[in-house]
PDB file of C-alpha atoms in Angstrom:
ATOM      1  CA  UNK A1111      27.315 123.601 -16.362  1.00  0.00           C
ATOM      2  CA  UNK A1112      24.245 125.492 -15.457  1.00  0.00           C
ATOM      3  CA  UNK A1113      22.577 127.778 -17.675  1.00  0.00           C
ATOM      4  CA  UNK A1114      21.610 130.935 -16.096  1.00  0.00           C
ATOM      5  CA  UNK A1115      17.758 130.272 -16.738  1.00  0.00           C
ATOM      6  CA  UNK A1116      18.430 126.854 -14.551  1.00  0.00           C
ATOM      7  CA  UNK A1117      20.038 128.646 -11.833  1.00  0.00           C
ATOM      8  CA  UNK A1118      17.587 131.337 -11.744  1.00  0.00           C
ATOM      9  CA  UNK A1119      14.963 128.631 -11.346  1.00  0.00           C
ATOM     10  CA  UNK A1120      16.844 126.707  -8.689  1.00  0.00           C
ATOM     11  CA  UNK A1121      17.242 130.013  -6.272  1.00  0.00           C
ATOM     12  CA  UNK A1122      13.205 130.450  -7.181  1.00  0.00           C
ATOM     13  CA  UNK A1123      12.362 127.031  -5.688  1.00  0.00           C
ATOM     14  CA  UNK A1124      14.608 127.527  -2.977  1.00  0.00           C
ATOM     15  CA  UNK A1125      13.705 130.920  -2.286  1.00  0.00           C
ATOM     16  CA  UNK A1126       9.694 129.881  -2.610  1.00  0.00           C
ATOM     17  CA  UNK A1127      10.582 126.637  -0.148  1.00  0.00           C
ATOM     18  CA  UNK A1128      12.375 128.617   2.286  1.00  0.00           C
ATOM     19  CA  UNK A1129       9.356 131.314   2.471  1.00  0.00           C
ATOM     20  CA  UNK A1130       7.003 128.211   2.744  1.00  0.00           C
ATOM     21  CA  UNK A1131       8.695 127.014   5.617  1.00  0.00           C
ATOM     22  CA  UNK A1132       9.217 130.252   7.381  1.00  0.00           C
ATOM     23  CA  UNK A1133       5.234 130.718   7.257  1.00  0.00           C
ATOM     24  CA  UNK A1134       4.576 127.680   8.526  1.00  0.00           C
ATOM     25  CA  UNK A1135       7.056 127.802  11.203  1.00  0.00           C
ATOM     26  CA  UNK A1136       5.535 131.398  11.669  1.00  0.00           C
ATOM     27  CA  UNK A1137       2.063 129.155  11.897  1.00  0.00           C
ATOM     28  CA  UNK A1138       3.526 127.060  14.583  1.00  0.00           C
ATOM     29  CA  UNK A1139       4.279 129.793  16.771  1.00  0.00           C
ATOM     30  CA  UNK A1140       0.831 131.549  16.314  1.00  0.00           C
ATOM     31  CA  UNK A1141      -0.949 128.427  17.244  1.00  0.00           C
ATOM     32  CA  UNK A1142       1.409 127.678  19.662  1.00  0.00           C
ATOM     33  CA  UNK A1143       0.916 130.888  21.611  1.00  0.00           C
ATOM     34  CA  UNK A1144      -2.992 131.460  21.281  1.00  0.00           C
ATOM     35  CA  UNK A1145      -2.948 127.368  22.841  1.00  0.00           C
ATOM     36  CA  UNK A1146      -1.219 129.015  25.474  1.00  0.00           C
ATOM     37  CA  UNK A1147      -2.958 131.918  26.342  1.00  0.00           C
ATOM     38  CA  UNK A1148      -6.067 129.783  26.475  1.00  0.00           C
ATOM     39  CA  UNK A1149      -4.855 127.331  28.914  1.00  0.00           C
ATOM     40  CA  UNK A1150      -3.724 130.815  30.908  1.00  0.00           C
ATOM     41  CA  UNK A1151      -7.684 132.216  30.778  1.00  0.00           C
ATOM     42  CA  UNK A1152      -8.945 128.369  31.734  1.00  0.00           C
ATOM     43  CA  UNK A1153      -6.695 128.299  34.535  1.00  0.00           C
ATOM     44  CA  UNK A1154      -7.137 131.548  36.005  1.00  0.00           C
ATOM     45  CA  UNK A1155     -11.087 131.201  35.172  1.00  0.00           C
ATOM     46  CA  UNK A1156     -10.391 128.126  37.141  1.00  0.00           C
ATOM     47  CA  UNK A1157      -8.729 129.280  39.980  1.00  0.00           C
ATOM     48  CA  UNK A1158     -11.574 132.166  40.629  1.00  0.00           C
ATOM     49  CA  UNK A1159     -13.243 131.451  44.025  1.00  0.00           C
ATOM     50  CA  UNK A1160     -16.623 132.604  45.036  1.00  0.00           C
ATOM     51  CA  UNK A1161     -17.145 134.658  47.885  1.00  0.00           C
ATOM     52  CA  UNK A1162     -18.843 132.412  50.086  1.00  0.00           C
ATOM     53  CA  UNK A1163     -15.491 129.656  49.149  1.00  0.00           C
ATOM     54  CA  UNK A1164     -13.161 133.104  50.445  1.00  0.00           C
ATOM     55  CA  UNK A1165     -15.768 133.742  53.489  1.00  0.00           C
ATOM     56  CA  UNK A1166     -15.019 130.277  54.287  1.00  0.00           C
ATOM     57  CA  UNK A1167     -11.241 130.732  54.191  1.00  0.00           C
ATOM     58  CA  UNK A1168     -10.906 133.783  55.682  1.00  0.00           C
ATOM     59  CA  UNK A1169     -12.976 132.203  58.888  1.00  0.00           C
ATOM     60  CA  UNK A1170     -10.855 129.385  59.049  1.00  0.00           C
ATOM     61  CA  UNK A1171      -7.847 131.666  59.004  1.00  0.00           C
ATOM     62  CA  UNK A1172      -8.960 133.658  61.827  1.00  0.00           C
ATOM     63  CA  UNK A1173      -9.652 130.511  63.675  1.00  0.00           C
ATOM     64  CA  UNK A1174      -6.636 129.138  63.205  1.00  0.00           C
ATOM     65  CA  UNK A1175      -4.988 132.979  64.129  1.00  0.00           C
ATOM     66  CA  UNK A1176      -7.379 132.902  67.694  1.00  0.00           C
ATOM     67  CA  UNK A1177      -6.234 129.293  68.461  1.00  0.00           C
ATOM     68  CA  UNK A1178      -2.146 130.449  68.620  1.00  0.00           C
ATOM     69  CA  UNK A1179      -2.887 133.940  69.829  1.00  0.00           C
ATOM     70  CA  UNK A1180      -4.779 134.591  72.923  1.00  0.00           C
ATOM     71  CA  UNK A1181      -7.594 136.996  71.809  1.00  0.00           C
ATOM     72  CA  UNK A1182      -9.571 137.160  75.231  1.00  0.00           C
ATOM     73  CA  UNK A1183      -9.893 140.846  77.021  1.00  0.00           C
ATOM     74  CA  UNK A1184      -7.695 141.340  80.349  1.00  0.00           C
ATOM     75  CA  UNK A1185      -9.185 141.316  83.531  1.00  0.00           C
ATOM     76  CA  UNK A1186      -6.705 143.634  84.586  1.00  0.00           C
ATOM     77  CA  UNK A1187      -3.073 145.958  83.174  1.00  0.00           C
ATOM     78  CA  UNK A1188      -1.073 142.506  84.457  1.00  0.00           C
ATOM     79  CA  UNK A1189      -3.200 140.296  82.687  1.00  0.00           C
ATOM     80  CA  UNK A1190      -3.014 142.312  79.608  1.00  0.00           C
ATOM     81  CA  UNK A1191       1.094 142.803  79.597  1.00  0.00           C
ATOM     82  CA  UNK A1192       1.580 138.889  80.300  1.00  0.00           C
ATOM     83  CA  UNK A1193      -0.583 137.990  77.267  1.00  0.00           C
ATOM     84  CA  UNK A1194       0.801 140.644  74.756  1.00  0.00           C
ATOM     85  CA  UNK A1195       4.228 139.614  75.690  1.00  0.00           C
ATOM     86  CA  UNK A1196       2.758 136.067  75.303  1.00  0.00           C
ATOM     87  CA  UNK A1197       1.503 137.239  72.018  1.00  0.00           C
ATOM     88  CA  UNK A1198       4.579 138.784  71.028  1.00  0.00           C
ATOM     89  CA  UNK A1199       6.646 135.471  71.884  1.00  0.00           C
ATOM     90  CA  UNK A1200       4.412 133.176  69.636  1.00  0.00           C
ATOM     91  CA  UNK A1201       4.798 135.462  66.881  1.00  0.00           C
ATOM     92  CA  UNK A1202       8.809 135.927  66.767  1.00  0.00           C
ATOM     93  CA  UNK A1203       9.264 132.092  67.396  1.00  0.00           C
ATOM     94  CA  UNK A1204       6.902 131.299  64.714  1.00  0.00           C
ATOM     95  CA  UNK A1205       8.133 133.656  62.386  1.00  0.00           C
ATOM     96  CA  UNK A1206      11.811 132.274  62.981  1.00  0.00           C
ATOM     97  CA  UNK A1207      10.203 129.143  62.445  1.00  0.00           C
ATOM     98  CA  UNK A1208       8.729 130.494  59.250  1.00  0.00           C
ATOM     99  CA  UNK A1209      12.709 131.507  58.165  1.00  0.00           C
ATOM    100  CA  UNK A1210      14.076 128.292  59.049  1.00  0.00           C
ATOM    101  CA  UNK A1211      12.083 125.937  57.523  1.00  0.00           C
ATOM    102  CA  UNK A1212      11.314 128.017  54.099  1.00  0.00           C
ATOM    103  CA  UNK A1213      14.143 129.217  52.472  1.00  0.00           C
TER     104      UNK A1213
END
């Protein structure tokens, strides 16, 4: 049998093992998360574009936009009707398009 002296310094080790572990799980976890956030900041730093990269896209968009839609003034109140109708078309099919394809 154990004598109580014995026992008490058995649950000390285990006790002071246990709390060694727990920090350097705790550690772990700290290290773990700051790697994260870093990679976060790197990547959005990253990801930033300049304004002349977002000029660029926004001017190809609105190429792109002018090539589906007609964008040209009417000669006359026909003219205008047939191509916002026209307009109007393009847009419904390619937003069911849109629907179909991305779900």
């Amino acid at each position: 049998k154990r004598s109580l002296c014995e026992s008490l310094l058995v649950c000390s080790i285990t006790k002071l093992t246990q709390a060694k572990q727990t920090q350097q799980t705790t550690n772990t976890v700290h290290q773990t998360a700051s790697t994260y956030i870093k990679d976060r900041k790197n990547k959005n730093t990253a990801m930033a574009k300049s304004k002349e990269e977002l000029e660029a896209e926004q001017k190809e968009a609105k190429e792109k936009l002018e090539a589906i839609l007609s964008t040209s003034r009417p000669k006359n109140l026909r003219e205008g009707v047939g191509s916002g109708v026209s307009n109007i078309v393009k847009g419904a099919v390619g937003g069911a398009g849109v629907v179909v394809l991305l779900p």
